Amino acid sequence: MRARGLRGPIVVVGAGPAGALTAIYLARKGCDVTVYEARPDIRRAAVPAGRSINLALATRGIVPLVDVGVIGRVDAITIPMRGRMIHAGDSSPPALQPYGTHAHEVIHSVSRRGLNAILLDAAEVTGRVDISFESSVRAVDLRAGTLAVAGPDGARTHRAVRHPLRRRRGRFGGPPGRRRRQRGHCRGQLAGPQLQGVGDTPRRRRWLPARPPRTAHLATAGVDADRSRQP
C-alpha cells in the first residue's frame, strides 16, 4: 500500500476482520482513520456469528497477520486442518482427503470473533484509529464528502469526510458486497464504467458422477435428499 495521496482523513465502513486490518495498514502509513461499525463491540457484547463461526487461514491470510505483528496472538487460537473427511455413499469408511501434497501443507481454523478481536485491539493500539460501534452509515455523498451516520441513539448526523483544519478531502472505504447500502449510494456518483453483479442466482447442490474409468467419487451423506433444496 503506497502512502502517496493518503494523508487526508479516511473513513472505513465495517470493523470486521477486513475493515480492522485495512485500518491498521492505513494508520501505519500515517493516516487518521475513523471506522464505523453497525454492530456492537464484539469484545464486550454477545454478537451473533453471522455467516460462519470459524475462518480457514491459508498463506494469503497469514502473510498480512505477520506483517501487522499479530500472528503470535492469532497462532495461539488456531487449529491445523490437514484435510477434509469424505463420506462415500456406499458402506466404505470415511476417508481423509489432504489439502496438500506434503504433511506440512495445512490450513488453520480460527475463531472469526477471536481473530476480529485481535485485529480491533491492534487497530486501537496504533493511536490513529477511532472505532464507532453501533453506528450505521445510511447515505454517502461523495461530491460533498459527507456520510449520514445513525448512531446508537438512532439520530442521524452528517460526518464530514474532510480534515476540519487542513481542508483536505478524505477517503472512503466500504464493504464490497453487492447488496451493501454504501455500494448502492456510490454507484450513481462515480464516473466511468462500472461492474455490477447479475440478479440473485440460488446455490444448488448437484450430483456429479465420476468420469469413467475412475470409480472414486466425492459425495455427501444425504445429498440426494437435498438436490433441489436451496439454502
PDB file of C-alpha atoms in Angstrom:
ATOM      1  CA  MET A   1       0.000   0.000   0.000  1.00  0.00           C
ATOM      2  CA  ARG A   2       1.512   3.295  -1.102  1.00  0.00           C
ATOM      3  CA  ALA A   3       1.328   6.288   1.225  1.00  0.00           C
ATOM      4  CA  ARG A   4       1.186   8.909  -1.545  1.00  0.00           C
ATOM      5  CA  GLY A   5      -2.189  10.651  -1.620  1.00  0.00           C
ATOM      6  CA  LEU A   6      -3.382   9.036   1.607  1.00  0.00           C
ATOM      7  CA  ARG A   7      -2.594  11.806   4.073  1.00  0.00           C
ATOM      8  CA  GLY A   8      -6.131  13.068   4.497  1.00  0.00           C
ATOM      9  CA  PRO A   9      -8.644  11.622   6.979  1.00  0.00           C
ATOM     10  CA  ILE A  10     -10.047   8.265   5.952  1.00  0.00           C
ATOM     11  CA  VAL A  11     -13.356   6.601   6.785  1.00  0.00           C
ATOM     12  CA  VAL A  12     -13.679   2.818   6.730  1.00  0.00           C
ATOM     13  CA  VAL A  13     -17.143   1.289   6.969  1.00  0.00           C
ATOM     14  CA  GLY A  14     -17.181  -2.038   8.762  1.00  0.00           C
ATOM     15  CA  ALA A  15     -14.987  -3.215  11.642  1.00  0.00           C
ATOM     16  CA  GLY A  16     -14.860  -6.862  10.675  1.00  0.00           C
ATOM     17  CA  PRO A  17     -11.536  -8.602  10.024  1.00  0.00           C
ATOM     18  CA  ALA A  18     -11.066  -6.884   6.643  1.00  0.00           C
ATOM     19  CA  GLY A  19     -12.046  -3.420   7.897  1.00  0.00           C
ATOM     20  CA  ALA A  20      -9.893  -3.649  11.020  1.00  0.00           C
ATOM     21  CA  LEU A  21      -6.891  -4.885   9.030  1.00  0.00           C
ATOM     22  CA  THR A  22      -7.357  -2.071   6.500  1.00  0.00           C
ATOM     23  CA  ALA A  23      -7.445   0.475   9.322  1.00  0.00           C
ATOM     24  CA  ILE A  24      -4.189  -0.899  10.747  1.00  0.00           C
ATOM     25  CA  TYR A  25      -2.389  -0.583   7.422  1.00  0.00           C
ATOM     26  CA  LEU A  26      -3.677   2.962   6.886  1.00  0.00           C
ATOM     27  CA  ALA A  27      -2.683   4.011  10.408  1.00  0.00           C
ATOM     28  CA  ARG A  28       0.825   2.667   9.828  1.00  0.00           C
ATOM     29  CA  LYS A  29       1.020   4.950   6.798  1.00  0.00           C
ATOM     30  CA  GLY A  30       0.293   7.976   8.983  1.00  0.00           C
ATOM     31  CA  CYS A  31      -3.422   8.286   8.242  1.00  0.00           C
ATOM     32  CA  ASP A  32      -6.102   9.225  10.745  1.00  0.00           C
ATOM     33  CA  VAL A  33      -8.851   6.634  10.361  1.00  0.00           C
ATOM     34  CA  THR A  34     -12.458   6.572  11.543  1.00  0.00           C
ATOM     35  CA  VAL A  35     -14.204   3.205  11.425  1.00  0.00           C
ATOM     36  CA  TYR A  36     -17.996   2.930  11.586  1.00  0.00           C
ATOM     37  CA  GLU A  37     -19.450  -0.418  12.617  1.00  0.00           C
ATOM     38  CA  ALA A  38     -23.179  -1.102  12.777  1.00  0.00           C
ATOM     39  CA  ARG A  39     -22.809  -3.918  15.316  1.00  0.00           C
ATOM     40  CA  PRO A  40     -21.853  -3.576  18.992  1.00  0.00           C
ATOM     41  CA  ASP A  41     -18.251  -4.164  20.010  1.00  0.00           C
ATOM     42  CA  ILE A  42     -17.810  -7.937  19.753  1.00  0.00           C
ATOM     43  CA  ARG A  43     -15.183  -7.800  22.504  1.00  0.00           C
ATOM     44  CA  ARG A  44     -17.761  -6.611  25.023  1.00  0.00           C
ATOM     45  CA  ALA A  45     -21.118  -7.864  23.776  1.00  0.00           C
ATOM     46  CA  ALA A  46     -22.581 -11.130  22.563  1.00  0.00           C
ATOM     47  CA  VAL A  47     -22.972 -10.691  18.803  1.00  0.00           C
ATOM     48  CA  PRO A  48     -24.306 -13.465  16.520  1.00  0.00           C
ATOM     49  CA  ALA A  49     -21.553 -15.125  14.496  1.00  0.00           C
ATOM     50  CA  GLY A  50     -23.360 -14.464  11.214  1.00  0.00           C
ATOM     51  CA  ARG A  51     -22.135 -16.331   8.166  1.00  0.00           C
ATOM     52  CA  SER A  52     -19.639 -18.546   9.943  1.00  0.00           C
ATOM     53  CA  ILE A  53     -18.130 -19.228  13.327  1.00  0.00           C
ATOM     54  CA  ASN A  54     -14.638 -20.131  12.114  1.00  0.00           C
ATOM     55  CA  LEU A  55     -12.410 -18.992   9.279  1.00  0.00           C
ATOM     56  CA  ALA A  56      -9.774 -21.026   7.460  1.00  0.00           C
ATOM     57  CA  LEU A  57      -6.420 -19.257   7.192  1.00  0.00           C
ATOM     58  CA  ALA A  58      -4.031 -20.147   4.398  1.00  0.00           C
ATOM     59  CA  THR A  59      -0.836 -18.368   3.330  1.00  0.00           C
ATOM     60  CA  ARG A  60      -2.706 -15.454   1.770  1.00  0.00           C
ATOM     61  CA  GLY A  61      -4.405 -14.710   5.076  1.00  0.00           C
ATOM     62  CA  ILE A  62      -1.383 -15.401   7.267  1.00  0.00           C
ATOM     63  CA  VAL A  63       1.012 -13.037   5.456  1.00  0.00           C
ATOM     64  CA  PRO A  64      -0.801  -9.787   6.433  1.00  0.00           C
ATOM     65  CA  LEU A  65      -1.172 -11.005  10.020  1.00  0.00           C
ATOM     66  CA  VAL A  66       2.593 -11.456  10.166  1.00  0.00           C
ATOM     67  CA  ASP A  67       3.042  -8.055   8.550  1.00  0.00           C
ATOM     68  CA  VAL A  68       0.993  -6.189  11.165  1.00  0.00           C
ATOM     69  CA  GLY A  69       2.539  -8.098  14.064  1.00  0.00           C
ATOM     70  CA  VAL A  70      -0.425 -10.078  15.395  1.00  0.00           C
ATOM     71  CA  ILE A  71       0.444 -13.573  14.191  1.00  0.00           C
ATOM     72  CA  GLY A  72       1.643 -14.611  17.667  1.00  0.00           C
ATOM     73  CA  ARG A  73      -1.756 -13.955  19.241  1.00  0.00           C
ATOM     74  CA  VAL A  74      -3.607 -15.460  16.294  1.00  0.00           C
ATOM     75  CA  ASP A  75      -1.447 -18.587  16.218  1.00  0.00           C
ATOM     76  CA  ALA A  76      -2.372 -19.295  19.829  1.00  0.00           C
ATOM     77  CA  ILE A  77      -6.052 -19.720  18.901  1.00  0.00           C
ATOM     78  CA  THR A  78      -5.690 -21.675  15.645  1.00  0.00           C
ATOM     79  CA  ILE A  79      -6.151 -25.380  14.980  1.00  0.00           C
ATOM     80  CA  PRO A  80      -4.437 -27.036  11.974  1.00  0.00           C
ATOM     81  CA  MET A  81      -6.718 -28.703   9.439  1.00  0.00           C
ATOM     82  CA  ARG A  82      -4.918 -31.292   7.334  1.00  0.00           C
ATOM     83  CA  GLY A  83      -7.781 -32.267   5.062  1.00  0.00           C
ATOM     84  CA  ARG A  84     -11.463 -32.992   4.742  1.00  0.00           C
ATOM     85  CA  MET A  85     -13.319 -36.190   5.525  1.00  0.00           C
ATOM     86  CA  ILE A  86     -15.042 -37.731   2.529  1.00  0.00           C
ATOM     87  CA  HIS A  87     -18.135 -39.800   3.279  1.00  0.00           C
ATOM     88  CA  ALA A  88     -18.918 -42.082   0.352  1.00  0.00           C
ATOM     89  CA  GLY A  89     -22.451 -43.080  -0.473  1.00  0.00           C
ATOM     90  CA  ASP A  90     -21.715 -46.773  -0.011  1.00  0.00           C
ATOM     91  CA  SER A  91     -20.677 -48.691   3.104  1.00  0.00           C
ATOM     92  CA  SER A  92     -16.972 -47.825   2.832  1.00  0.00           C
ATOM     93  CA  PRO A  93     -15.476 -45.972   5.808  1.00  0.00           C
ATOM     94  CA  PRO A  94     -14.832 -42.205   5.658  1.00  0.00           C
ATOM     95  CA  ALA A  95     -11.525 -41.227   4.054  1.00  0.00           C
ATOM     96  CA  LEU A  96      -9.306 -38.206   4.647  1.00  0.00           C
ATOM     97  CA  GLN A  97      -8.636 -36.066   1.576  1.00  0.00           C
ATOM     98  CA  PRO A  98      -5.498 -33.995   2.362  1.00  0.00           C
ATOM     99  CA  TYR A  99      -5.476 -30.310   1.456  1.00  0.00           C
ATOM    100  CA  GLY A 100      -1.860 -30.509   0.291  1.00  0.00           C
ATOM    101  CA  THR A 101       0.621 -32.971  -1.138  1.00  0.00           C
ATOM    102  CA  HIS A 102       3.018 -32.717   1.818  1.00  0.00           C
ATOM    103  CA  ALA A 103       2.418 -33.178   5.531  1.00  0.00           C
ATOM    104  CA  HIS A 104       3.234 -29.547   6.358  1.00  0.00           C
ATOM    105  CA  GLU A 105       0.695 -28.184   3.869  1.00  0.00           C
ATOM    106  CA  VAL A 106      -2.293 -27.408   6.064  1.00  0.00           C
ATOM    107  CA  ILE A 107      -4.777 -24.623   6.587  1.00  0.00           C
ATOM    108  CA  HIS A 108      -5.617 -23.239  10.005  1.00  0.00           C
ATOM    109  CA  SER A 109      -9.040 -22.908  11.589  1.00  0.00           C
ATOM    110  CA  VAL A 110      -9.502 -19.774  13.687  1.00  0.00           C
ATOM    111  CA  SER A 111     -12.458 -18.250  15.500  1.00  0.00           C
ATOM    112  CA  ARG A 112     -13.861 -15.334  13.492  1.00  0.00           C
ATOM    113  CA  ARG A 113     -14.678 -13.495  16.709  1.00  0.00           C
ATOM    114  CA  GLY A 114     -11.235 -14.176  18.184  1.00  0.00           C
ATOM    115  CA  LEU A 115      -9.421 -13.020  15.057  1.00  0.00           C
ATOM    116  CA  ASN A 116     -11.621  -9.937  14.798  1.00  0.00           C
ATOM    117  CA  ALA A 117     -10.989  -9.009  18.442  1.00  0.00           C
ATOM    118  CA  ILE A 118      -7.219  -9.274  17.982  1.00  0.00           C
ATOM    119  CA  LEU A 119      -7.316  -7.018  14.919  1.00  0.00           C
ATOM    120  CA  LEU A 120      -9.538  -4.463  16.675  1.00  0.00           C
ATOM    121  CA  ASP A 121      -7.081  -4.320  19.581  1.00  0.00           C
ATOM    122  CA  ALA A 122      -4.187  -3.844  17.169  1.00  0.00           C
ATOM    123  CA  ALA A 123      -6.030  -1.072  15.330  1.00  0.00           C
ATOM    124  CA  GLU A 124      -6.716   0.865  18.528  1.00  0.00           C
ATOM    125  CA  VAL A 125      -3.128   0.456  19.734  1.00  0.00           C
ATOM    126  CA  THR A 126      -1.915   2.490  16.737  1.00  0.00           C
ATOM    127  CA  GLY A 127      -3.423   5.606  18.292  1.00  0.00           C
ATOM    128  CA  ARG A 128      -4.711   6.720  14.887  1.00  0.00           C
ATOM    129  CA  VAL A 129      -7.869   4.628  14.601  1.00  0.00           C
ATOM    130  CA  ASP A 130     -11.182   5.705  16.134  1.00  0.00           C
ATOM    131  CA  ILE A 131     -13.847   2.979  16.047  1.00  0.00           C
ATOM    132  CA  SER A 132     -17.510   3.972  16.463  1.00  0.00           C
ATOM    133  CA  PHE A 133     -19.670   0.941  17.198  1.00  0.00           C
ATOM    134  CA  GLU A 134     -23.446   0.797  16.750  1.00  0.00           C
ATOM    135  CA  SER A 135     -23.019   3.446  14.064  1.00  0.00           C
ATOM    136  CA  SER A 136     -24.593   2.601  10.727  1.00  0.00           C
ATOM    137  CA  VAL A 137     -23.781   4.531   7.546  1.00  0.00           C
ATOM    138  CA  ARG A 138     -27.110   5.347   5.897  1.00  0.00           C
ATOM    139  CA  ALA A 139     -26.022   7.500   2.961  1.00  0.00           C
ATOM    140  CA  VAL A 140     -22.878   8.612   1.158  1.00  0.00           C
ATOM    141  CA  ASP A 141     -22.366  11.871  -0.747  1.00  0.00           C
ATOM    142  CA  LEU A 142     -19.004  11.649  -2.483  1.00  0.00           C
ATOM    143  CA  ARG A 143     -19.243  15.113  -4.028  1.00  0.00           C
ATOM    144  CA  ALA A 144     -19.849  16.834  -0.692  1.00  0.00           C
ATOM    145  CA  GLY A 145     -17.579  14.443   1.150  1.00  0.00           C
ATOM    146  CA  THR A 146     -20.165  13.559   3.787  1.00  0.00           C
ATOM    147  CA  LEU A 147     -21.711  10.484   5.326  1.00  0.00           C
ATOM    148  CA  ALA A 148     -25.084  10.159   7.026  1.00  0.00           C
ATOM    149  CA  VAL A 149     -24.494   8.070  10.144  1.00  0.00           C
ATOM    150  CA  ALA A 150     -27.123   6.694  12.508  1.00  0.00           C
ATOM    151  CA  GLY A 151     -25.581   6.457  15.964  1.00  0.00           C
ATOM    152  CA  PRO A 152     -26.569   4.368  18.991  1.00  0.00           C
ATOM    153  CA  ASP A 153     -29.319   6.845  19.888  1.00  0.00           C
ATOM    154  CA  GLY A 154     -30.895   6.492  16.461  1.00  0.00           C
ATOM    155  CA  ALA A 155     -30.274  10.103  15.490  1.00  0.00           C
ATOM    156  CA  ARG A 156     -28.823  10.769  12.064  1.00  0.00           C
ATOM    157  CA  THR A 157     -25.845  13.054  11.839  1.00  0.00           C
ATOM    158  CA  HIS A 158     -23.635  14.089   8.957  1.00  0.00           C
ATOM    159  CA  ARG A 159     -19.950  13.385   9.330  1.00  0.00           C
ATOM    160  CA  ALA A 160     -17.651  15.289   7.005  1.00  0.00           C
ATOM    161  CA  VAL A 161     -15.039  13.145   5.336  1.00  0.00           C
ATOM    162  CA  ARG A 162     -12.676  16.092   5.352  1.00  0.00           C
ATOM    163  CA  HIS A 163      -9.978  17.348   7.720  1.00  0.00           C
ATOM    164  CA  PRO A 164     -11.576  20.189   9.750  1.00  0.00           C
ATOM    165  CA  LEU A 165      -8.451  22.371   9.689  1.00  0.00           C
ATOM    166  CA  ARG A 166      -6.433  21.464   6.627  1.00  0.00           C
ATOM    167  CA  ARG A 167      -9.464  21.209   4.341  1.00  0.00           C
ATOM    168  CA  ARG A 168      -8.087  18.063   2.803  1.00  0.00           C
ATOM    169  CA  ARG A 169     -10.572  15.837   1.109  1.00  0.00           C
ATOM    170  CA  GLY A 170     -10.758  12.481   2.797  1.00  0.00           C
ATOM    171  CA  ARG A 171     -11.133   8.940   1.531  1.00  0.00           C
ATOM    172  CA  PHE A 172     -13.957   6.493   1.973  1.00  0.00           C
ATOM    173  CA  GLY A 173     -13.705   2.725   2.006  1.00  0.00           C
ATOM    174  CA  GLY A 174     -16.618   0.374   2.381  1.00  0.00           C
ATOM    175  CA  PRO A 175     -17.587  -3.272   2.188  1.00  0.00           C
ATOM    176  CA  PRO A 176     -17.523  -4.854  -1.275  1.00  0.00           C
ATOM    177  CA  GLY A 177     -20.781  -6.779  -1.048  1.00  0.00           C
ATOM    178  CA  ARG A 178     -23.198  -6.227  -3.919  1.00  0.00           C
ATOM    179  CA  ARG A 179     -26.125  -5.652  -1.561  1.00  0.00           C
ATOM    180  CA  ARG A 180     -24.332  -3.189   0.686  1.00  0.00           C
ATOM    181  CA  ARG A 181     -26.113   0.147   1.065  1.00  0.00           C
ATOM    182  CA  GLN A 182     -22.879   2.124   0.681  1.00  0.00           C
ATOM    183  CA  ARG A 183     -22.165   0.484  -2.657  1.00  0.00           C
ATOM    184  CA  GLY A 184     -25.573   1.481  -3.963  1.00  0.00           C
ATOM    185  CA  HIS A 185     -25.103   5.100  -2.906  1.00  0.00           C
ATOM    186  CA  CYS A 186     -21.680   5.315  -4.534  1.00  0.00           C
ATOM    187  CA  ARG A 187     -22.520   3.697  -7.860  1.00  0.00           C
ATOM    188  CA  GLY A 188     -24.550   6.644  -9.123  1.00  0.00           C
ATOM    189  CA  GLN A 189     -21.851   9.146  -8.156  1.00  0.00           C
ATOM    190  CA  LEU A 190     -18.826   7.598  -9.840  1.00  0.00           C
ATOM    191  CA  ALA A 191     -17.769   8.401 -13.385  1.00  0.00           C
ATOM    192  CA  GLY A 192     -16.581   5.795 -15.842  1.00  0.00           C
ATOM    193  CA  PRO A 193     -17.539   2.179 -16.441  1.00  0.00           C
ATOM    194  CA  GLN A 194     -18.853   0.151 -13.538  1.00  0.00           C
ATOM    195  CA  LEU A 195     -19.470  -3.528 -12.998  1.00  0.00           C
ATOM    196  CA  GLN A 196     -22.459  -4.866 -11.134  1.00  0.00           C
ATOM    197  CA  GLY A 197     -23.341  -8.461 -10.455  1.00  0.00           C
ATOM    198  CA  VAL A 198     -26.349 -10.116 -12.047  1.00  0.00           C
ATOM    199  CA  GLY A 199     -29.527 -10.928 -10.203  1.00  0.00           C
ATOM    200  CA  ASP A 200     -29.779 -13.489  -7.473  1.00  0.00           C
ATOM    201  CA  THR A 201     -28.535 -16.908  -8.514  1.00  0.00           C
ATOM    202  CA  PRO A 202     -29.622 -19.535  -5.966  1.00  0.00           C
ATOM    203  CA  ARG A 203     -26.983 -22.015  -4.990  1.00  0.00           C
ATOM    204  CA  ARG A 204     -27.823 -25.669  -5.569  1.00  0.00           C
ATOM    205  CA  ARG A 205     -26.253 -28.969  -4.664  1.00  0.00           C
ATOM    206  CA  ARG A 206     -25.603 -31.041  -7.753  1.00  0.00           C
ATOM    207  CA  TRP A 207     -24.593 -34.675  -8.201  1.00  0.00           C
ATOM    208  CA  LEU A 208     -21.553 -35.040 -10.468  1.00  0.00           C
ATOM    209  CA  PRO A 209     -20.827 -38.679 -11.362  1.00  0.00           C
ATOM    210  CA  ALA A 210     -17.201 -39.718 -11.724  1.00  0.00           C
ATOM    211  CA  ARG A 211     -15.781 -39.900 -15.232  1.00  0.00           C
ATOM    212  CA  PRO A 212     -15.091 -43.500 -16.385  1.00  0.00           C
ATOM    213  CA  PRO A 213     -12.938 -45.472 -15.777  1.00  0.00           C
ATOM    214  CA  ARG A 214     -12.476 -43.813 -12.396  1.00  0.00           C
ATOM    215  CA  THR A 215     -14.520 -45.319  -9.604  1.00  0.00           C
ATOM    216  CA  ALA A 216     -13.794 -42.842  -6.827  1.00  0.00           C
ATOM    217  CA  HIS A 217     -16.287 -40.064  -6.309  1.00  0.00           C
ATOM    218  CA  LEU A 218     -16.983 -37.302  -3.851  1.00  0.00           C
ATOM    219  CA  ALA A 219     -20.319 -37.412  -2.152  1.00  0.00           C
ATOM    220  CA  THR A 220     -22.004 -36.188   0.985  1.00  0.00           C
ATOM    221  CA  ALA A 221     -24.357 -38.297   3.055  1.00  0.00           C
ATOM    222  CA  GLY A 222     -27.933 -37.264   2.401  1.00  0.00           C
ATOM    223  CA  VAL A 223     -27.107 -35.186  -0.678  1.00  0.00           C
ATOM    224  CA  ASP A 224     -29.838 -36.900  -2.721  1.00  0.00           C
ATOM    225  CA  ALA A 225     -32.477 -35.503  -0.425  1.00  0.00           C
ATOM    226  CA  ASP A 226     -31.044 -32.010  -0.839  1.00  0.00           C
ATOM    227  CA  ARG A 227     -30.551 -31.868  -4.595  1.00  0.00           C
ATOM    228  CA  SER A 228     -33.248 -29.313  -5.232  1.00  0.00           C
ATOM    229  CA  ARG A 229     -33.253 -27.663  -1.834  1.00  0.00           C
ATOM    230  CA  GLN A 230     -31.958 -24.098  -1.724  1.00  0.00           C
ATOM    231  CA  PRO A 231     -30.151 -22.854   1.392  1.00  0.00           C
TER     232      PRO A 231
END
